[in-house]
Tab-separated table of C-alpha atoms and ligand atoms in Angstrom:
chain	number	residue	atom	x	y	z
A	25	UNK	CA	9.216	25.799	5.818
A	26	UNK	CA	12.188	23.272	5.632
A	27	UNK	CA	13.385	22.758	2.198
A	28	UNK	CA	12.350	19.073	2.590
A	29	UNK	CA	8.823	19.201	3.326
A	30	UNK	CA	7.082	16.028	4.392
A	31	UNK	CA	3.321	15.748	4.385
A	32	UNK	CA	1.042	13.314	5.784
A	33	UNK	CA	-2.234	13.072	3.453
A	34	UNK	CA	-5.587	11.461	4.590
A	35	UNK	CA	-8.644	10.937	2.749
A	36	UNK	CA	-11.963	9.385	3.959
A	37	UNK	CA	-14.234	11.408	1.753
A	38	UNK	CA	-16.127	8.083	0.646
A	39	UNK	CA	-15.675	4.774	1.310
A	40	UNK	CA	-11.908	4.267	1.065
A	41	UNK	CA	-9.608	5.013	3.953
A	42	UNK	CA	-6.485	6.432	2.576
A	43	UNK	CA	-3.150	7.824	3.897
A	44	UNK	CA	0.243	8.397	2.614
A	45	UNK	CA	3.562	10.512	2.975
A	46	UNK	CA	4.567	12.759	0.242
A	47	UNK	CA	7.983	14.657	-0.170
A	48	UNK	CA	7.860	18.112	-1.630
A	49	UNK	CA	4.548	17.364	-3.080
A	50	UNK	CA	5.939	15.237	-5.868
A	51	UNK	CA	7.540	12.176	-4.400
A	52	UNK	CA	5.534	9.470	-3.173
A	53	UNK	CA	6.883	7.764	-0.141
A	54	UNK	CA	4.230	5.604	0.823
A	55	UNK	CA	0.426	5.230	-0.148
A	56	UNK	CA	-1.805	2.912	1.849
A	57	UNK	CA	-5.676	2.469	0.757
A	58	UNK	CA	-8.005	0.194	2.557
A	59	UNK	CA	-10.919	-0.527	0.180
A	60	UNK	CA	-14.564	-0.839	1.881
A	61	UNK	CA	-15.973	-2.322	-1.458
A	62	UNK	CA	-16.459	-5.888	-0.001
A	63	UNK	CA	-18.744	-4.150	2.847
A	64	UNK	CA	-21.010	-2.386	0.411
A	65	UNK	CA	-21.081	-4.551	-2.899
A	66	UNK	CA	-23.848	-6.524	-1.500
A	67	UNK	CA	-26.010	-3.358	-0.975
A	68	UNK	CA	-25.184	-2.113	-4.600
A	69	UNK	CA	-24.025	1.093	-3.616
A	70	UNK	CA	-22.380	2.926	-0.547
A	71	UNK	CA	-24.134	2.794	3.080
A	72	UNK	CA	-22.751	5.965	4.891
A	73	UNK	CA	-23.065	4.488	8.275
A	74	UNK	CA	-21.151	1.334	7.267
A	75	UNK	CA	-18.842	3.717	5.654
A	76	UNK	CA	-17.790	6.163	8.639
A	77	UNK	CA	-17.638	3.174	11.100
A	78	UNK	CA	-15.062	0.987	9.036
A	79	UNK	CA	-13.259	4.391	8.719
A	80	UNK	CA	-12.955	4.546	12.445
A	81	UNK	CA	-11.821	0.917	12.648
A	82	UNK	CA	-8.925	1.322	10.249
A	83	UNK	CA	-7.856	4.893	10.203
A	84	UNK	CA	-5.286	4.709	12.998
A	85	UNK	CA	-3.435	1.364	11.517
A	86	UNK	CA	-3.534	2.805	8.101
A	87	UNK	CA	-1.713	6.192	9.340
A	88	UNK	CA	0.817	3.869	11.406
A	89	UNK	CA	1.275	1.797	8.164
A	90	UNK	CA	1.623	4.688	5.753
A	91	UNK	CA	4.573	6.250	8.072
A	92	UNK	CA	6.130	2.957	8.742
A	93	UNK	CA	6.357	2.438	4.813
A	94	UNK	CA	7.853	5.803	4.415
A	95	UNK	CA	10.401	5.088	7.066
A	96	UNK	CA	9.715	8.301	9.011
A	97	UNK	CA	8.126	9.282	12.532
A	98	UNK	CA	5.195	11.765	13.239
A	99	UNK	CA	8.017	13.943	14.566
A	100	UNK	CA	9.549	14.171	11.059
A	101	UNK	CA	6.276	15.574	9.492
A	102	UNK	CA	5.934	19.314	8.367
A	103	UNK	CA	2.241	19.030	7.939
A	104	UNK	CA	-1.174	16.973	7.925
A	105	UNK	CA	-3.393	17.320	5.137
A	106	UNK	CA	-7.009	15.998	5.211
A	107	UNK	CA	-9.906	16.030	2.769
A	108	UNK	CA	-12.750	18.380	4.340
A	109	UNK	CA	-15.106	18.000	1.554
A	110	UNK	CA	-16.999	17.187	-0.634
A	111	UNK	CA	-18.132	13.740	0.538
A	112	UNK	CA	-19.983	11.795	2.938
A	113	UNK	CA	-20.332	13.898	6.408
A	114	UNK	CA	-19.742	11.029	8.423
A	115	UNK	CA	-16.614	9.776	6.594
A	116	UNK	CA	-15.127	13.134	6.223
A	117	UNK	CA	-15.574	13.740	10.181
A	118	UNK	CA	-13.467	10.468	10.946
A	119	UNK	CA	-10.362	11.802	8.987
A	120	UNK	CA	-10.849	15.522	10.122
A	121	UNK	CA	-10.897	14.742	13.926
A	122	UNK	CA	-7.753	12.305	13.280
A	123	UNK	CA	-6.032	14.809	11.344
A	124	UNK	CA	-6.687	17.455	14.276
A	125	UNK	CA	-5.661	15.221	16.981
A	126	UNK	CA	-2.066	14.709	15.073
A	127	UNK	CA	-1.823	18.025	14.179
A	128	UNK	CA	-2.277	19.089	18.238
A	129	UNK	CA	-0.348	16.372	19.448
A	130	UNK	CA	2.748	16.775	17.389
A	131	UNK	CA	2.168	20.647	16.810
A	132	UNK	CA	2.015	20.475	12.857
A	133	UNK	CA	-0.056	22.683	10.591
A	134	UNK	CA	-3.162	21.464	9.873
A	135	UNK	CA	-4.016	21.742	5.908
A	136	UNK	CA	-7.594	21.181	4.829
A	137	UNK	CA	-7.946	19.952	1.327
A	138	UNK	CA	-10.598	19.962	-1.080
A	139	UNK	CA	-10.914	16.511	-2.241
A	140	UNK	CA	-11.723	17.532	-6.073
A	141	UNK	CA	-8.801	19.555	-6.018
A	142	UNK	CA	-6.525	16.908	-4.508
A	143	UNK	CA	-7.463	14.551	-7.612
A	144	UNK	CA	-6.308	17.129	-9.895
A	145	UNK	CA	-2.694	16.725	-7.657
A	146	UNK	CA	-2.512	12.955	-8.345
A	147	UNK	CA	-0.985	14.401	-11.560
A	148	UNK	CA	1.814	15.889	-9.872
A	149	UNK	CA	2.902	12.634	-8.556
A	150	UNK	CA	3.471	11.265	-12.015
A	151	UNK	CA	7.006	12.751	-12.599
A	152	UNK	CA	5.587	14.774	-15.263
A	153	UNK	CA	6.780	18.402	-16.190
A	154	UNK	CA	3.203	20.194	-15.482
A	155	UNK	CA	3.065	23.704	-17.106
A	156	UNK	CA	0.347	26.309	-16.180
A	157	UNK	CA	-2.163	27.548	-17.234
A	158	UNK	CA	-3.777	24.268	-17.706
A	159	UNK	CA	-7.226	22.650	-18.345
A	160	UNK	CA	-8.144	19.793	-15.820
A	161	UNK	CA	-11.080	17.547	-16.418
A	162	UNK	CA	-12.381	16.097	-12.959
A	163	UNK	CA	-14.346	12.978	-13.708
A	164	UNK	CA	-15.152	10.849	-10.485
A	165	UNK	CA	-18.106	9.043	-8.935
A	166	UNK	CA	-19.551	12.678	-7.643
A	167	UNK	CA	-18.407	15.264	-9.981
A	168	UNK	CA	-17.664	15.845	-13.770
A	169	UNK	CA	-16.277	19.152	-14.046
A	170	UNK	CA	-14.013	20.908	-16.592
A	171	UNK	CA	-11.668	23.484	-14.831
A	172	UNK	CA	-9.232	26.188	-15.760
A	173	UNK	CA	-5.918	26.606	-13.609
A	174	UNK	CA	-4.226	29.726	-14.036
A	175	UNK	CA	-1.667	28.617	-11.255
A	176	UNK	CA	-1.921	26.849	-7.878
A	177	UNK	CA	-5.190	27.967	-6.152
A	178	UNK	CA	-6.505	29.798	-8.926
A	179	UNK	CA	-9.308	27.953	-10.087
A	180	UNK	CA	-12.477	28.684	-12.823
A	181	UNK	CA	-15.018	26.207	-13.436
A	182	UNK	CA	-15.911	26.297	-16.994
A	183	UNK	CA	-18.386	23.303	-17.068
A	184	UNK	CA	-20.167	20.684	-14.802
A	185	UNK	CA	-22.712	18.015	-14.924
A	186	UNK	CA	-26.379	19.055	-14.739
A	187	UNK	CA	-27.271	15.863	-13.447
A	188	UNK	CA	-25.421	12.732	-12.872
A	189	UNK	CA	-21.848	12.252	-12.532
A	190	UNK	CA	-19.848	10.303	-15.302
A	191	UNK	CA	-18.733	7.658	-12.495
A	192	UNK	CA	-22.053	7.404	-11.161
A	193	UNK	CA	-23.790	6.322	-14.398
A	194	UNK	CA	-20.897	3.799	-14.801
A	195	UNK	CA	-22.303	2.384	-11.405
A	196	UNK	CA	-25.665	2.695	-12.236
A	197	UNK	CA	-25.364	1.142	-15.639
A	198	UNK	CA	-23.137	-1.684	-13.898
A	199	UNK	CA	-25.590	-2.310	-11.166
A	200	UNK	CA	-28.488	-2.940	-13.743
A	201	UNK	CA	-26.260	-5.118	-15.785
A	202	UNK	CA	-25.564	-7.099	-12.610
A	203	UNK	CA	-21.644	-6.372	-12.802
A	204	UNK	CA	-21.289	-5.546	-8.981
A	205	UNK	CA	-20.541	-2.316	-7.501
A	206	UNK	CA	-18.439	-0.152	-8.143
A	207	UNK	CA	-18.829	-0.685	-11.772
A	208	UNK	CA	-16.591	1.502	-13.856
A	209	UNK	CA	-13.626	-0.685	-14.187
A	210	UNK	CA	-15.634	-3.680	-14.997
A	211	UNK	CA	-17.379	-2.065	-17.639
A	212	UNK	CA	-13.965	-0.697	-18.806
A	213	UNK	CA	-12.834	-4.454	-19.110
A	214	UNK	CA	-15.983	-5.820	-20.540
A	215	UNK	CA	-15.839	-3.217	-23.405
A	216	UNK	CA	-12.633	-4.482	-25.015
A	217	UNK	CA	-14.608	-7.502	-26.252
A	218	UNK	CA	-17.487	-5.517	-27.244
A	219	UNK	CA	-18.823	-3.850	-30.550
A	220	UNK	CA	-19.577	-0.360	-29.792
A	221	UNK	CA	-22.005	-0.019	-32.653
A	222	UNK	CA	-24.211	-2.481	-31.629
A	223	UNK	CA	-26.501	0.144	-29.954
A	224	UNK	CA	-26.914	3.500	-30.385
A	225	UNK	CA	-26.980	6.078	-27.284
A	226	UNK	CA	-27.565	9.521	-27.072
A	227	UNK	CA	-24.605	11.903	-26.512
A	228	UNK	CA	-26.536	14.783	-24.550
A	229	UNK	CA	-25.254	18.686	-25.311
A	230	UNK	CA	-22.524	17.263	-27.131
A	231	UNK	CA	-23.082	19.910	-29.950
A	232	UNK	CA	-24.389	22.634	-27.953
A	233	UNK	CA	-22.631	25.776	-29.202
A	234	UNK	CA	-19.647	26.492	-27.071
A	235	UNK	CA	-21.173	25.383	-23.822
A	236	UNK	CA	-18.987	23.080	-21.658
A	237	UNK	CA	-22.071	21.702	-19.565
A	238	UNK	CA	-22.801	17.721	-19.440
A	239	UNK	CA	-25.590	15.838	-18.663
A	240	UNK	CA	-25.440	11.758	-18.329
A	241	UNK	CA	-29.138	10.946	-17.132
A	242	UNK	CA	-30.163	10.766	-20.762
A	243	UNK	CA	-27.601	8.161	-21.406
A	244	UNK	CA	-28.252	6.062	-18.182
A	245	UNK	CA	-32.133	5.814	-19.041
A	246	UNK	CA	-31.252	4.916	-22.556
A	247	UNK	CA	-29.281	2.109	-21.449
A	248	UNK	CA	-31.543	0.887	-18.631
A	249	UNK	CA	-34.487	1.288	-21.452
A	250	UNK	CA	-32.760	-0.907	-23.924
A	251	UNK	CA	-32.085	-3.708	-21.389
A	252	UNK	CA	-35.636	-3.860	-20.378
A	253	UNK	CA	-36.918	-3.877	-23.898
A	254	UNK	CA	-34.627	-6.672	-25.268
A	255	UNK	CA	-35.407	-8.446	-21.943
A	256	UNK	CA	-39.069	-8.201	-22.708
A	257	UNK	CA	-38.601	-9.559	-26.341
A	258	UNK	CA	-36.774	-12.356	-25.233
A	259	UNK	CA	-33.819	-11.117	-26.788
A	260	UNK	CA	-30.077	-12.104	-25.573
A	261	UNK	CA	-28.127	-8.935	-25.155
A	262	UNK	CA	-24.471	-9.256	-25.427
A	263	UNK	CA	-23.152	-7.683	-22.251
A	264	UNK	CA	-19.821	-6.648	-23.828
A	265	UNK	CA	-21.566	-4.802	-26.588
A	266	UNK	CA	-23.817	-3.068	-24.139
A	267	UNK	CA	-21.010	-1.904	-22.186
A	268	UNK	CA	-18.895	-0.824	-25.349
A	269	UNK	CA	-21.899	1.337	-26.703
A	270	UNK	CA	-22.559	2.956	-23.250
A	271	UNK	CA	-18.825	3.661	-22.412
A	272	UNK	CA	-18.293	5.104	-25.980
A	273	UNK	CA	-21.182	7.353	-25.964
A	274	UNK	CA	-19.708	8.616	-22.643
A	275	UNK	CA	-16.337	9.001	-23.947
A	276	UNK	CA	-17.312	10.822	-26.831
A	277	UNK	CA	-18.841	13.518	-24.893
A	278	UNK	CA	-16.072	13.912	-22.404
A	279	UNK	CA	-13.551	13.962	-25.420
A	280	UNK	CA	-15.711	16.553	-27.261
A	281	UNK	CA	-16.211	18.907	-24.426
A	282	UNK	CA	-12.525	18.763	-23.450
A	283	UNK	CA	-11.586	19.887	-27.002
A	284	UNK	CA	-14.213	22.496	-26.743
A	285	UNK	CA	-12.282	23.778	-23.754
A	286	UNK	CA	-9.211	23.609	-25.012
A	287	UNK	CA	-10.212	25.701	-27.961
A	288	UNK	CA	-11.363	28.400	-25.854
A	289	UNK	CA	-8.394	28.942	-23.818
A	290	UNK	CA	-4.753	29.377	-24.585
A	291	UNK	CA	-3.214	26.518	-22.906
A	292	UNK	CA	-0.486	23.807	-23.405
A	293	UNK	CA	-1.239	21.192	-20.851
A	294	UNK	CA	-4.630	19.167	-20.131
A	295	UNK	CA	-4.802	16.893	-16.839
A	296	UNK	CA	-7.337	14.028	-16.386
A	297	UNK	CA	-8.095	13.199	-12.985
A	298	UNK	CA	-10.569	11.349	-10.821
A	299	UNK	CA	-11.716	7.761	-10.738
A	300	UNK	CA	-13.088	7.579	-14.400
A	301	UNK	CA	-9.417	8.809	-15.372
A	302	UNK	CA	-8.604	5.314	-15.185
A	303	UNK	CA	-10.856	4.495	-18.236
A	304	UNK	CA	-8.719	3.320	-20.856
A	305	UNK	CA	-11.112	4.367	-23.812
A	306	UNK	CA	-11.149	8.006	-22.479
A	307	UNK	CA	-7.362	8.157	-22.020
A	308	UNK	CA	-6.707	6.578	-25.424
A	309	UNK	CA	-9.107	9.016	-27.577
A	310	UNK	CA	-8.115	11.860	-25.395
A	311	UNK	CA	-4.448	11.274	-26.012
A	312	UNK	CA	-5.001	10.966	-29.748
A	313	UNK	CA	-7.149	14.146	-30.148
A	314	UNK	CA	-4.917	16.318	-27.779
A	315	UNK	CA	-1.900	15.296	-29.408
A	316	UNK	CA	-3.171	16.361	-32.703
A	317	UNK	CA	-3.980	20.081	-31.160
A	318	UNK	CA	-0.039	19.783	-29.747
A	319	UNK	CA	-1.374	19.642	-25.982
A	320	UNK	CA	0.499	17.530	-23.240
A	321	UNK	CA	-2.083	15.127	-21.758
A	322	UNK	CA	-0.997	14.101	-18.451
A	323	UNK	CA	-3.045	11.616	-16.314
A	324	UNK	CA	-2.262	9.423	-12.750
A	325	UNK	CA	-1.538	6.008	-12.830
A	326	UNK	CA	-4.797	3.849	-12.410
A	327	UNK	CA	-4.162	3.101	-8.557
A	328	UNK	CA	-3.925	7.303	-7.908
A	329	UNK	CA	-6.882	7.898	-9.968
A	330	UNK	CA	-9.250	6.518	-7.465
A	331	UNK	CA	-9.632	7.971	-3.835
A	332	UNK	CA	-6.121	8.050	-1.844
A	333	UNK	CA	-4.272	10.049	0.731
A	334	UNK	CA	-1.231	10.744	-1.809
A	335	UNK	CA	-3.195	13.303	-4.073
A	336	UNK	CA	-4.191	14.827	-0.602
A	337	UNK	CA	-0.714	15.242	0.820
A	338	UNK	CA	0.502	16.664	-2.724
A	339	UNK	CA	-2.307	19.121	-2.748
A	340	UNK	CA	-1.663	19.932	0.786
A	341	UNK	CA	2.142	20.636	-0.128
A	342	UNK	CA	0.941	23.568	-2.470
A	343	UNK	CA	-1.689	24.667	-0.048
A	344	UNK	CA	1.064	25.129	3.044
A	345	UNK	CA	3.313	26.846	0.368
A	346	UNK	CA	0.549	29.365	-0.584
A	347	UNK	CA	-0.149	29.748	3.457
A	348	UNK	CA	-3.722	28.134	2.906
A	349	UNK	CA	-3.941	26.643	6.482
A	350	UNK	CA	-6.933	25.584	8.723
A	351	UNK	CA	-7.781	26.215	11.961
A	352	UNK	CA	-9.399	24.296	15.110
A	353	UNK	CA	-12.810	25.005	14.031
A	354	UNK	CA	-12.232	23.103	10.761
A	355	UNK	CA	-15.564	21.243	9.858
A	356	UNK	CA	-16.450	18.792	7.250
A	357	UNK	CA	-17.969	20.421	3.983
A	358	UNK	CA	-20.070	17.660	2.324
A	359	UNK	CA	-21.342	20.007	-0.307
A	360	UNK	CA	-18.417	21.667	-1.197
A	361	UNK	CA	-17.248	22.158	-4.943
A	362	UNK	CA	-13.908	23.630	-5.925
A	363	UNK	CA	-12.242	26.344	-3.256
A	364	UNK	CA	-13.193	26.482	0.166
A	365	UNK	CA	-10.084	27.344	2.153
B	20	KG4	O1	-12.747	9.274	-7.644
B	20	KG4	P1	-13.376	8.455	-7.283
B	20	KG4	O2	-12.505	7.107	-6.691
B	20	KG4	O3	-14.330	8.661	-6.060
B	20	KG4	C1	-14.958	9.959	-5.911
B	20	KG4	O4	-14.576	10.667	-5.826
B	20	KG4	O5	-16.185	9.874	-6.582
B	20	KG4	O6	-14.235	7.656	-8.483
B	20	KG4	C2	-14.982	6.637	-8.200
B	20	KG4	C3	-15.558	6.436	-9.625
B	20	KG4	C4	-16.600	5.053	-9.623
B	20	KG4	O7	-17.941	5.516	-10.158
B	20	KG4	C5	-16.113	4.376	-10.492
B	20	KG4	O8	-16.959	3.332	-11.099
B	20	KG4	C6	-15.215	5.249	-11.513
B	20	KG4	O9	-14.700	5.994	-10.618
B	20	KG4	N1	-14.277	4.419	-11.986
B	20	KG4	C7	-14.124	4.283	-13.480
B	20	KG4	C8	-12.782	3.245	-13.919
B	20	KG4	N2	-12.427	2.911	-12.469
B	20	KG4	C9	-13.120	3.597	-11.586
B	20	KG4	N3	-15.094	4.616	-14.543
B	20	KG4	C10	-14.749	3.983	-15.786
B	20	KG4	N4	-13.615	3.293	-16.014
B	20	KG4	C11	-12.705	3.024	-15.042
B	20	KG4	N5	-11.721	1.980	-15.457
B	21	ZN	ZN1	-12.775	10.970	-5.177
């Protein structure tokens, strides 16, 4: 591999089309994301058929734009990294087919990146000096996992959600409150004017001895029941209070479990990743608690928390260094968790 390594990263795992160029896994040269929110919001969730058709329409112009913004051509690239799972199968296949075609046409290594590992690597684009071993919490629309990373490519799952993912409950509560889709960022904003003590919602599994699994379906049901009960009584619920109390219940569990994990492993570094890592209250509480334990906390800027091609390009660089290359029979792996190549 040349000393300067330029990787094109492509992500079409869900409803955003992302392409980016990253230098040596660490330096972002361009990052283009085409959001489909306006196509899906009227349905209150993602419609897989619409998502894959839209990816197909925009993928080539998005990649062209990423290269143009980085000021390079296909011939200057050192590899093509693409998300192969988890995600929606039709969406994933658009990115995978595009990456295969480019890799074949320009004779470039094809790198199949696990989307969840990709989220972790958004942290490598922050300029922070990240030291292993570390613990990372991946909190997204589809996953909530605590993982231990001894080094690049060495991942151990410490805990995961037993039902809904944290982002999923943010979206479901937002939908019940008529706040639109996706709802995490709206609840985050609204909470700032709310009183978290106005409602008391459950914190499932929080005090379970040493266990690092999560469960969020209970808090979701409790919020939906509160909305129904108060509406039936003719009471006017202050949306900001409801949002703040719900958010605090979710954040409390995420923070307590993170601290529990940190005490079980000898680490100095904690990474936060995934769409919910954009949450202001989660960042603040985690920072306070981890700094008291003298543990370095890193999280990506908000635009790199949600899905993007840059995190895939960064992960792709480290995969390439480990020789983790894909072959032409690469297929989508919609139900993948961590690992897989
Ligand atoms: O990682 P991501 O872009 O997609 C998946 O791979 O799932 O995460 C999207 C999730 C959505 O559920 C969205 O509501 C949530 O991240 N999210 C947030 C915030 N911004 C995005 N949740 C809480 N607070 C936020 N500020
Ligand atoms: Zn994601």
